[in-house]
Amino acid sequence: MFLESDIKLGFSDVLIRPKRSNLKSRSQVDLQRHFKFLHSRHEWTGVPVIAANMDTTGTFEVADRLASHEMLTAIHKHYSIAEWDAYLASRNDDIYPRIMVSTGTSEADFEKVSAILGKHPKLEFICIDVANGYAESFVEFVAKMREAYAEKTIVAGNVVTGEMVEELLLSGADIVKVGIGPGSVCTTRVKAGVGYPQLSAVIECADAAHGLGGRIISDGGCTCPGDVAKAFGGGADFVMLGGMFAGHDECGGQLLERGGRQFKLFYGMSSTTAMDKHAGGVASYRASEGKTVEVPYRGPIDETVRDVLGGVRSACTYVGASALKELTKRTTFIRVQEQENRIFG
Ligand code: 5GP
């Protein structure tokens, strides 16, 4: 047994220290990033916020709205090939840099994603997603994908430590997804006792990835626009959001009515709800590692997008970063024991 005694930090353990700035307005902040990916050599320009590939947030409807803000959506893996065909038949080429096709690592997953990519060769991003990115078989799957799809930009995760980020990048991933346990409907830390505070995971993994020319996505744990700013400040190239994008018109999940108020169902992809829906129930050897919650209905997603992007722009103006690209180098985190004033909730 080993014990690492330096403290690892989550978003709620820090604030960003303001710095002198000559920016006059948030409107002067450029949120676009431009990346050339390590293996695919593909060039991408956009606003690096991604809707999570969950049933509820990784929908075609969410993708259409986020694309209009130059943001990305990782489309969940449960759409049929026919649904993909129908969706892409009615969209123009502008959609391809704005969506990722998600896959698990089974033989059936490989065949399905290959069929989708075969029919729609303009798809640029593949998101290989497993709860635990530490398995040797996962690394082998990433390498197999890279061999099959030299020109696709491959996202692989999730992991939380630098050495595994390096292994995935060296095995063919362009972008590594970082986060184990921070998610709004995740119970891994409770069920398995495993995890890593998200801000420290981002700081350490970004350092490892950037050393090799790779990129990272901070996935999970953002509860407010300030957390998104902290993730970027910590070195994340992209930030993925589930709970913050839940509850909107464009989301999947049932709309419910209770006591005159409306709610939308939101659930983890390892929850009993998801496993009942997609895998015929929770297998006897495992525990569900996700929650099912009812999120107050929030209307169109555009308002939330504006709130998130406005928050990140604001963070940039407080530290004098005229572009999102500069936020990390202008960020000094201070460790704190308080966040917002809760007197009014
Ligand atoms: P959020 O933005 O809601 O805090 O986190 C979203 C992320 O939580 C997803 O992108 C995914 O990585 C993770 N996640 C989604 N469903 C589950 C689940 O059922 N269990 C666990 N452990 N993580 C989940």
CSV table of C-alpha atoms and ligand atoms in Angstrom, one decimal:
chain,number,residue,atom,x,y,z
A,1,MET,CA,0.0,0.0,0.0
A,2,PHE,CA,1.1,3.5,-0.8
A,3,LEU,CA,-0.3,6.8,0.5
A,4,GLU,CA,0.2,10.0,-1.6
A,5,SER,CA,-0.1,12.8,0.9
A,6,ASP,CA,-0.2,15.9,-1.2
A,7,ILE,CA,-3.7,17.2,-1.4
A,8,LYS,CA,-5.5,16.9,-4.8
A,9,LEU,CA,-8.0,19.7,-5.6
A,10,GLY,CA,-11.4,19.9,-7.0
A,11,PHE,CA,-13.1,23.0,-8.6
A,12,SER,CA,-14.6,24.0,-5.3
A,13,ASP,CA,-11.2,24.1,-3.6
A,14,VAL,CA,-10.0,27.1,-5.6
A,15,LEU,CA,-10.8,30.4,-7.1
A,16,ILE,CA,-9.0,32.3,-9.9
A,17,ARG,CA,-7.1,35.3,-8.8
A,18,PRO,CA,-7.9,38.5,-10.7
A,19,LYS,CA,-5.1,40.2,-12.5
A,20,ARG,CA,-4.6,43.7,-14.0
A,21,SER,CA,-6.1,43.7,-17.5
A,22,ASN,CA,-6.6,46.2,-20.3
A,23,LEU,CA,-9.6,44.4,-21.7
A,24,LYS,CA,-12.6,46.7,-21.7
A,25,SER,CA,-15.4,44.3,-22.3
A,26,ARG,CA,-16.2,40.6,-22.4
A,27,SER,CA,-17.1,41.0,-26.1
A,28,GLN,CA,-13.4,41.4,-26.8
A,29,VAL,CA,-12.7,37.8,-25.7
A,30,ASP,CA,-12.2,35.3,-28.4
A,31,LEU,CA,-13.4,31.8,-27.3
A,32,GLN,CA,-12.4,30.0,-30.5
A,33,ARG,CA,-9.5,27.6,-30.4
A,34,HIS,CA,-7.6,26.2,-33.3
A,35,PHE,CA,-6.0,22.8,-32.9
A,36,LYS,CA,-4.0,20.5,-35.2
A,37,PHE,CA,-4.4,17.0,-33.8
A,38,LEU,CA,-1.5,14.7,-33.1
A,39,HIS,CA,-2.2,11.7,-35.2
A,40,SER,CA,-5.1,12.6,-37.5
A,41,ARG,CA,-3.2,15.8,-38.5
A,42,HIS,CA,-6.7,17.3,-38.8
A,43,GLU,CA,-7.2,21.0,-38.2
A,44,TRP,CA,-10.1,22.1,-36.1
A,45,THR,CA,-11.5,25.5,-35.2
A,46,GLY,CA,-14.3,26.1,-32.8
A,47,VAL,CA,-15.5,26.8,-29.2
A,48,PRO,CA,-14.1,23.8,-27.2
A,49,VAL,CA,-17.1,22.9,-25.1
A,50,ILE,CA,-18.7,19.5,-25.7
A,51,ALA,CA,-22.1,18.0,-24.7
A,52,ALA,CA,-21.5,14.6,-23.1
A,53,ASN,CA,-22.3,11.4,-24.9
A,54,MET,CA,-25.1,10.5,-22.6
A,55,ASP,CA,-28.5,9.4,-23.8
A,56,THR,CA,-29.9,12.7,-22.5
A,57,THR,CA,-27.4,15.2,-23.7
A,58,GLY,CA,-25.6,13.6,-26.7
A,59,THR,CA,-28.6,14.0,-28.9
A,60,PHE,CA,-28.9,15.2,-32.5
A,61,GLU,CA,-31.1,18.0,-31.3
A,62,VAL,CA,-28.5,19.2,-28.9
A,63,ALA,CA,-25.9,18.9,-31.6
A,64,ASP,CA,-27.8,21.2,-33.9
A,65,ARG,CA,-28.0,24.0,-31.3
A,66,LEU,CA,-24.4,23.7,-30.0
A,67,ALA,CA,-23.2,23.6,-33.6
A,68,SER,CA,-24.7,27.0,-34.1
A,69,HIS,CA,-22.3,28.2,-31.4
A,70,GLU,CA,-19.4,26.3,-33.0
A,71,MET,CA,-19.4,23.9,-30.1
A,72,LEU,CA,-19.3,20.1,-30.2
A,73,THR,CA,-21.6,17.3,-29.2
A,74,ALA,CA,-20.5,13.7,-28.5
A,75,ILE,CA,-23.5,11.9,-30.0
A,76,HIS,CA,-24.5,8.9,-27.7
A,77,LYS,CA,-23.8,5.4,-29.0
A,78,HIS,CA,-27.4,4.2,-29.0
A,79,TYR,CA,-28.7,5.8,-32.2
A,80,SER,CA,-29.2,3.2,-34.9
A,81,ILE,CA,-27.4,3.4,-38.2
A,82,ALA,CA,-30.7,4.3,-39.9
A,83,GLU,CA,-31.1,7.3,-37.4
A,84,TRP,CA,-27.6,8.4,-38.3
A,85,ASP,CA,-28.4,8.1,-42.0
A,86,ALA,CA,-31.6,10.2,-41.6
A,87,TYR,CA,-29.9,12.9,-39.5
A,88,LEU,CA,-26.9,13.4,-41.8
A,89,ALA,CA,-29.0,13.3,-45.0
A,90,SER,CA,-30.7,16.5,-43.8
A,91,ARG,CA,-27.6,18.4,-42.7
A,92,ASN,CA,-24.8,20.1,-44.6
A,93,ASP,CA,-21.1,19.5,-44.3
A,94,ASP,CA,-20.8,22.2,-41.5
A,95,ILE,CA,-22.0,19.6,-39.0
A,96,TYR,CA,-19.0,17.3,-39.3
A,97,PRO,CA,-16.5,19.3,-37.2
A,98,ARG,CA,-19.3,19.7,-34.6
A,99,ILE,CA,-20.1,16.1,-33.8
A,100,MET,CA,-18.3,13.0,-32.5
A,101,VAL,CA,-19.5,9.4,-33.0
A,102,SER,CA,-19.3,7.5,-29.7
A,103,THR,CA,-18.4,3.9,-29.3
A,104,GLY,CA,-17.7,1.3,-26.6
A,105,THR,CA,-15.0,-1.4,-27.0
A,106,SER,CA,-16.9,-4.6,-27.8
A,107,GLU,CA,-16.7,-6.3,-31.2
A,108,ALA,CA,-20.4,-5.2,-31.8
A,109,ASP,CA,-19.4,-1.6,-31.0
A,110,PHE,CA,-16.5,-1.8,-33.5
A,111,GLU,CA,-18.8,-3.2,-36.2
A,112,LYS,CA,-21.4,-0.5,-35.6
A,113,VAL,CA,-19.1,2.4,-35.6
A,114,SER,CA,-17.3,1.0,-38.7
A,115,ALA,CA,-20.7,0.8,-40.5
A,116,ILE,CA,-21.5,4.4,-39.5
A,117,LEU,CA,-18.1,5.7,-40.6
A,118,GLY,CA,-18.2,3.6,-43.8
A,119,LYS,CA,-21.5,5.2,-44.8
A,120,HIS,CA,-20.5,8.7,-43.7
A,121,PRO,CA,-16.8,9.1,-44.3
A,122,LYS,CA,-16.9,12.8,-43.6
A,123,LEU,CA,-17.4,12.2,-39.9
A,124,GLU,CA,-14.2,13.4,-38.3
A,125,PHE,CA,-14.3,12.5,-34.6
A,126,ILE,CA,-14.5,9.0,-32.9
A,127,CYS,CA,-15.1,9.1,-29.2
A,128,ILE,CA,-14.0,5.8,-27.5
A,129,ASP,CA,-15.6,5.9,-24.1
A,130,VAL,CA,-15.3,3.5,-21.2
A,131,ALA,CA,-15.8,4.1,-17.5
A,132,ASN,CA,-12.3,2.8,-16.8
A,133,GLY,CA,-9.6,3.6,-19.3
A,134,TYR,CA,-6.9,1.7,-17.4
A,135,ALA,CA,-7.6,-1.7,-18.9
A,136,GLU,CA,-5.0,-3.2,-21.3
A,137,SER,CA,-7.8,-4.2,-23.6
A,138,PHE,CA,-8.9,-0.6,-23.8
A,139,VAL,CA,-5.4,0.5,-25.0
A,140,GLU,CA,-5.5,-2.3,-27.6
A,141,PHE,CA,-8.9,-1.1,-28.8
A,142,VAL,CA,-7.6,2.4,-29.2
A,143,ALA,CA,-4.6,1.1,-31.2
A,144,LYS,CA,-7.0,-1.0,-33.4
A,145,MET,CA,-9.1,2.1,-34.1
A,146,ARG,CA,-6.0,4.1,-35.0
A,147,GLU,CA,-4.9,1.4,-37.4
A,148,ALA,CA,-8.3,1.2,-39.0
A,149,TYR,CA,-8.8,5.0,-39.2
A,150,ALA,CA,-5.6,6.8,-39.7
A,151,GLU,CA,-7.3,10.1,-40.6
A,152,LYS,CA,-9.9,10.3,-37.9
A,153,THR,CA,-9.5,12.3,-34.7
A,154,ILE,CA,-9.7,9.8,-31.9
A,155,VAL,CA,-10.9,10.7,-28.4
A,156,ALA,CA,-10.2,8.1,-25.7
A,157,GLY,CA,-11.0,7.9,-22.1
A,158,ASN,CA,-11.6,8.1,-19.2
A,159,VAL,CA,-8.4,8.3,-17.2
A,160,VAL,CA,-7.0,10.7,-14.5
A,161,THR,CA,-3.3,10.3,-14.4
A,162,GLY,CA,-0.4,11.5,-16.6
A,163,GLU,CA,1.2,8.1,-17.3
A,164,MET,CA,-2.1,6.7,-18.7
A,165,VAL,CA,-2.7,9.9,-20.8
A,166,GLU,CA,0.8,9.3,-22.4
A,167,GLU,CA,0.0,5.6,-23.0
A,168,LEU,CA,-3.2,6.4,-24.8
A,169,LEU,CA,-1.6,9.1,-26.9
A,170,LEU,CA,1.2,6.8,-27.8
A,171,SER,CA,-1.4,4.1,-28.7
A,172,GLY,CA,-3.2,6.4,-31.2
A,173,ALA,CA,-5.5,8.8,-29.3
A,174,ASP,CA,-5.4,12.4,-30.4
A,175,ILE,CA,-7.4,13.6,-27.4
A,176,VAL,CA,-7.7,12.0,-23.9
A,177,LYS,CA,-10.8,12.3,-21.9
A,178,VAL,CA,-10.1,13.0,-18.2
A,179,GLY,CA,-12.4,12.3,-15.3
A,180,ILE,CA,-13.2,9.4,-13.0
A,181,GLY,CA,-15.8,10.0,-10.4
A,182,PRO,CA,-16.6,13.8,-10.6
A,183,GLY,CA,-19.9,13.5,-12.6
A,184,SER,CA,-23.2,14.9,-11.5
A,185,VAL,CA,-24.9,11.5,-11.8
A,186,CYS,CA,-21.8,9.4,-11.1
A,187,THR,CA,-21.5,7.2,-8.0
A,188,THR,CA,-18.1,5.6,-8.7
A,189,ARG,CA,-16.5,7.3,-5.7
A,190,VAL,CA,-19.3,5.9,-3.4
A,191,LYS,CA,-19.5,2.4,-5.0
A,192,ALA,CA,-15.9,1.8,-5.7
A,193,GLY,CA,-14.0,4.3,-3.6
A,194,VAL,CA,-12.0,5.2,-6.7
A,195,GLY,CA,-11.5,8.7,-8.2
A,196,TYR,CA,-9.4,11.8,-8.5
A,197,PRO,CA,-10.4,15.4,-7.7
A,198,GLN,CA,-11.1,16.9,-11.1
A,199,LEU,CA,-9.0,20.0,-11.1
A,200,SER,CA,-5.8,18.2,-10.1
A,201,ALA,CA,-6.5,15.5,-12.7
A,202,VAL,CA,-6.8,18.2,-15.4
A,203,ILE,CA,-3.7,20.0,-14.3
A,204,GLU,CA,-1.6,16.8,-14.3
A,205,CYS,CA,-3.1,15.2,-17.4
A,206,ALA,CA,-2.9,18.4,-19.5
A,207,ASP,CA,0.8,18.7,-18.6
A,208,ALA,CA,1.4,15.1,-19.7
A,209,ALA,CA,-0.6,15.4,-22.9
A,210,HIS,CA,0.8,18.7,-24.0
A,211,GLY,CA,4.3,17.4,-23.6
A,212,LEU,CA,3.5,14.9,-26.4
A,213,GLY,CA,1.4,17.2,-28.6
A,214,GLY,CA,-1.9,15.7,-27.4
A,215,ARG,CA,-5.0,17.3,-26.1
A,216,ILE,CA,-7.3,16.6,-23.2
A,217,ILE,CA,-11.0,17.0,-22.4
A,218,SER,CA,-12.0,17.8,-18.8
A,219,ASP,CA,-15.0,15.5,-18.5
A,220,GLY,CA,-17.4,15.8,-15.6
A,221,GLY,CA,-17.7,17.8,-12.3
A,222,CYS,CA,-18.6,21.2,-13.7
A,223,THR,CA,-21.6,22.6,-11.7
A,224,CYS,CA,-21.5,26.2,-12.9
A,225,PRO,CA,-19.8,28.4,-15.6
A,226,GLY,CA,-17.1,29.3,-13.1
A,227,ASP,CA,-16.1,25.6,-13.0
A,228,VAL,CA,-15.8,25.5,-16.7
A,229,ALA,CA,-13.5,28.5,-16.5
A,230,LYS,CA,-11.4,26.8,-13.8
A,231,ALA,CA,-11.1,23.7,-16.0
A,232,PHE,CA,-9.8,25.8,-18.9
A,233,GLY,CA,-7.6,27.7,-16.5
A,234,GLY,CA,-6.1,24.4,-15.3
A,235,GLY,CA,-5.1,23.5,-18.8
A,236,ALA,CA,-8.1,21.6,-20.4
A,237,ASP,CA,-8.2,22.0,-24.1
A,238,PHE,CA,-11.9,21.0,-24.2
A,239,VAL,CA,-14.6,20.8,-21.4
A,240,MET,CA,-17.4,18.2,-21.6
A,241,LEU,CA,-20.7,18.9,-19.8
A,242,GLY,CA,-23.5,16.5,-18.9
A,243,GLY,CA,-25.5,17.8,-15.9
A,244,MET,CA,-25.1,21.5,-16.9
A,245,PHE,CA,-26.7,20.7,-20.3
A,246,ALA,CA,-29.5,18.5,-18.8
A,247,GLY,CA,-33.2,19.4,-18.6
A,248,HIS,CA,-33.5,21.3,-21.9
A,249,ASP,CA,-36.0,20.9,-24.8
A,250,GLU,CA,-33.3,19.4,-27.0
A,251,CYS,CA,-32.3,16.7,-24.4
A,252,GLY,CA,-33.5,13.1,-24.4
A,253,GLY,CA,-35.2,11.8,-21.3
A,254,GLN,CA,-38.9,11.9,-20.3
A,255,LEU,CA,-40.6,15.1,-19.4
A,256,LEU,CA,-42.5,14.7,-16.1
A,257,GLU,CA,-45.0,16.8,-14.3
A,258,ARG,CA,-45.1,17.0,-10.5
A,259,GLY,CA,-47.2,19.4,-8.5
A,260,GLY,CA,-47.6,21.8,-11.4
A,261,ARG,CA,-43.8,21.8,-12.1
A,262,GLN,CA,-42.0,20.2,-15.0
A,263,PHE,CA,-38.9,18.0,-14.8
A,264,LYS,CA,-36.8,16.0,-17.2
A,265,LEU,CA,-35.3,12.7,-16.4
A,266,PHE,CA,-31.5,12.7,-16.4
A,267,TYR,CA,-29.5,9.5,-15.7
A,268,GLY,CA,-25.9,8.2,-15.7
A,269,MET,CA,-24.9,5.8,-18.4
A,270,SER,CA,-24.1,3.2,-15.8
A,271,SER,CA,-27.3,3.8,-13.9
A,272,THR,CA,-30.0,1.2,-13.5
A,273,THR,CA,-32.2,3.3,-15.8
A,274,ALA,CA,-29.6,3.1,-18.6
A,275,MET,CA,-28.8,-0.5,-18.1
A,276,ASP,CA,-32.5,-1.5,-18.1
A,277,LYS,CA,-32.9,0.5,-21.3
A,278,HIS,CA,-29.8,-0.7,-23.2
A,279,ALA,CA,-28.5,-3.9,-21.6
A,280,GLY,CA,-31.6,-5.7,-20.3
A,281,GLY,CA,-30.9,-4.8,-16.6
A,282,VAL,CA,-27.9,-4.6,-14.3
A,283,ALA,CA,-25.7,-7.7,-14.6
A,284,SER,CA,-25.4,-9.7,-11.4
A,285,TYR,CA,-21.7,-9.2,-11.0
A,286,ARG,CA,-21.8,-5.4,-11.0
A,287,ALA,CA,-23.3,-2.5,-9.2
A,288,SER,CA,-25.0,0.4,-10.9
A,289,GLU,CA,-22.5,3.3,-10.8
A,290,GLY,CA,-24.9,6.1,-11.8
A,291,LYS,CA,-27.9,8.0,-10.4
A,292,THR,CA,-31.2,8.8,-12.0
A,293,VAL,CA,-32.5,12.3,-11.2
A,294,GLU,CA,-35.3,14.6,-12.1
A,295,VAL,CA,-33.9,17.9,-13.3
A,296,PRO,CA,-36.2,21.0,-13.3
A,297,TYR,CA,-37.2,21.7,-16.9
A,298,ARG,CA,-35.1,24.5,-18.3
A,299,GLY,CA,-36.4,25.4,-21.8
A,300,PRO,CA,-34.2,25.9,-24.8
A,301,ILE,CA,-30.5,25.1,-24.3
A,302,ASP,CA,-29.4,28.4,-26.0
A,303,GLU,CA,-29.9,30.3,-22.8
A,304,THR,CA,-27.6,27.9,-20.8
A,305,VAL,CA,-25.0,28.0,-23.6
A,306,ARG,CA,-24.9,31.8,-23.4
A,307,ASP,CA,-24.5,31.6,-19.6
A,308,VAL,CA,-21.6,29.2,-19.9
A,309,LEU,CA,-19.8,31.1,-22.6
A,310,GLY,CA,-20.5,34.4,-20.8
A,311,GLY,CA,-18.9,33.0,-17.7
A,312,VAL,CA,-15.8,31.9,-19.5
A,313,ARG,CA,-15.5,35.3,-21.2
A,314,SER,CA,-15.9,37.0,-17.9
A,315,ALA,CA,-13.0,34.8,-16.4
A,316,CYS,CA,-10.8,35.8,-19.3
A,317,THR,CA,-11.5,39.5,-18.7
A,318,TYR,CA,-10.7,39.2,-15.0
A,319,VAL,CA,-7.2,37.9,-15.8
A,320,GLY,CA,-6.5,39.9,-18.9
A,321,ALA,CA,-6.8,37.0,-21.4
A,322,SER,CA,-8.1,38.4,-24.8
A,323,ALA,CA,-8.4,34.8,-26.0
A,324,LEU,CA,-9.4,31.5,-24.4
A,325,LYS,CA,-6.0,30.2,-25.6
A,326,GLU,CA,-4.3,32.5,-23.1
A,327,LEU,CA,-6.4,31.7,-20.1
A,328,THR,CA,-4.2,28.9,-18.7
A,329,LYS,CA,-1.0,30.9,-18.7
A,330,ARG,CA,-2.8,33.8,-17.1
A,331,THR,CA,-4.4,31.7,-14.4
A,332,THR,CA,-3.2,31.7,-10.8
A,333,PHE,CA,-5.4,29.5,-8.6
A,334,ILE,CA,-5.8,30.4,-4.9
A,335,ARG,CA,-6.8,27.6,-2.6
A,336,VAL,CA,-9.9,28.7,-0.6
A,337,GLN,CA,-12.3,27.5,2.0
A,338,GLU,CA,-15.3,29.4,0.7
A,339,GLN,CA,-17.1,29.7,-2.6
A,340,GLU,CA,-20.3,31.7,-3.1
A,341,ASN,CA,-22.5,33.4,-0.5
A,342,ARG,CA,-25.4,31.1,0.0
A,343,ILE,CA,-27.6,33.4,2.1
A,344,PHE,CA,-30.3,33.4,-0.6
A,345,GLY,CA,-29.8,29.8,-1.6
B,1,5GP,P1,-21.3,16.1,-15.4
B,1,5GP,O1,-21.0,17.1,-16.4
B,1,5GP,O2,-22.8,15.7,-15.4
B,1,5GP,O3,-20.8,16.4,-14.1
B,1,5GP,O4,-20.5,14.8,-15.9
B,1,5GP,C1,-20.7,14.2,-17.1
B,1,5GP,C2,-19.8,12.9,-17.2
B,1,5GP,O5,-20.2,12.0,-16.2
B,1,5GP,C3,-20.0,12.1,-18.5
B,1,5GP,O6,-19.4,12.7,-19.6
B,1,5GP,C4,-19.4,10.8,-18.1
B,1,5GP,O7,-18.0,10.8,-18.2
B,1,5GP,C5,-19.7,10.7,-16.6
B,1,5GP,N1,-20.9,9.7,-16.5
B,1,5GP,C6,-22.0,9.7,-17.1
B,1,5GP,N2,-22.8,8.7,-16.7
B,1,5GP,C7,-22.2,8.1,-15.7
B,1,5GP,C8,-22.4,7.0,-14.8
B,1,5GP,O8,-23.5,6.4,-14.8
B,1,5GP,N3,-21.4,6.7,-13.9
B,1,5GP,C9,-20.2,7.3,-13.9
B,1,5GP,N4,-19.3,6.9,-13.1
B,1,5GP,N5,-20.0,8.4,-14.7
B,1,5GP,C10,-20.9,8.8,-15.5
